[in-house]
Amino acid sequence: MKKAIYPGSFDPVTNGHVDMIVRSASIVDELVVGVLNNSAKNPLFSVEERVSMLEEITKDIPNVTVASFDGLLVDYMEQIGASLIIRGLRAVTDFEYELQIAQTNHRVSPAVETIFLTTNLKYSYLSSTIVKEVAAYGGDISHFVPEQFIERIYRKYNIVK
Ligand code: PNS
């Protein structure tokens, strides 16, 4: 029984994240989408809002659950009995940072392994930061995020479309 976590900030969830969740769920028995409770980063969406959006978008995938965590990822994994971390690699620019955290996590908790999935080419340019940048100026984000979240994102910038 392989229980994995797909951790991230998801501020907000993008189509790239959704693609990763669907693909990860098809290769592990149980997938927890772990939302970092990073209030210090001053997120656009509260952790409750991010969890709720992810629950909405994953509700039809039976082996996926969504939860928030704070503190060290490996400590949270021990609490929930997960041994695998899934992360996406978009481009070579992601590699150094991802390698560093994967090796740190493995060093701190040797039972923990990280698996990288290359992101779908369609979304290889996409990030939550890009979504926020475009949305803040009222640009079209319809190709970047699930349709049901578009309005919620604009509303954060007091933009009514
Ligand atoms: O979506 P992000 O912001 O790239 O996700 C980063 C995340 C949440 C995976 C990473 O910051 C994390 O695991 N934070 C929790 C603290 C921790 O365990 N850090 C790893 C050791 S350096």
Tab-separated table of C-alpha atoms and ligand atoms in Angstrom, residues 7-9 36 41 69 71-73 87 97 101 104-105, ligand 1:
chain	number	residue	atom	x	y	z
A	7	PRO	CA	2.875	18.892	-1.240
A	8	GLY	CA	2.741	22.516	-2.234
A	9	SER	CA	1.442	25.986	-1.591
A	36	LEU	CA	1.444	24.149	3.258
A	41	LYS	CA	4.384	33.973	2.957
A	69	PHE	CA	0.142	20.895	7.234
A	71	GLY	CA	6.188	22.482	10.064
A	72	LEU	CA	8.445	19.970	8.364
A	73	LEU	CA	6.944	17.941	5.558
A	87	ARG	CA	6.863	16.736	-7.081
A	97	TYR	CA	15.791	23.608	-5.842
A	101	ILE	CA	14.753	19.685	-0.927
A	104	THR	CA	17.330	17.284	2.538
A	105	ASN	CA	14.090	15.392	3.146
B	1	PNS	O1	4.416	24.819	-4.036
B	1	PNS	P1	5.743	25.061	-3.385
B	1	PNS	O2	5.718	26.381	-2.640
B	1	PNS	O3	6.885	24.930	-4.339
B	1	PNS	O4	5.926	23.910	-2.270
B	1	PNS	C1	7.055	23.875	-1.428
B	1	PNS	C2	6.873	22.837	-0.297
B	1	PNS	C3	5.554	23.028	0.414
B	1	PNS	C4	6.925	21.448	-0.881
B	1	PNS	C5	8.088	23.002	0.659
B	1	PNS	O5	8.268	24.362	0.943
B	1	PNS	C6	7.891	22.273	1.991
B	1	PNS	O6	7.860	21.056	2.034
B	1	PNS	N1	7.768	23.045	3.091
B	1	PNS	C7	7.588	22.552	4.429
B	1	PNS	C8	8.898	22.709	5.250
B	1	PNS	C9	9.870	21.625	4.833
B	1	PNS	O7	9.701	20.476	5.194
B	1	PNS	N2	10.886	21.970	3.995
B	1	PNS	C10	11.739	20.985	3.340
B	1	PNS	C11	13.088	20.888	3.955
B	1	PNS	S1	14.098	22.203	3.351
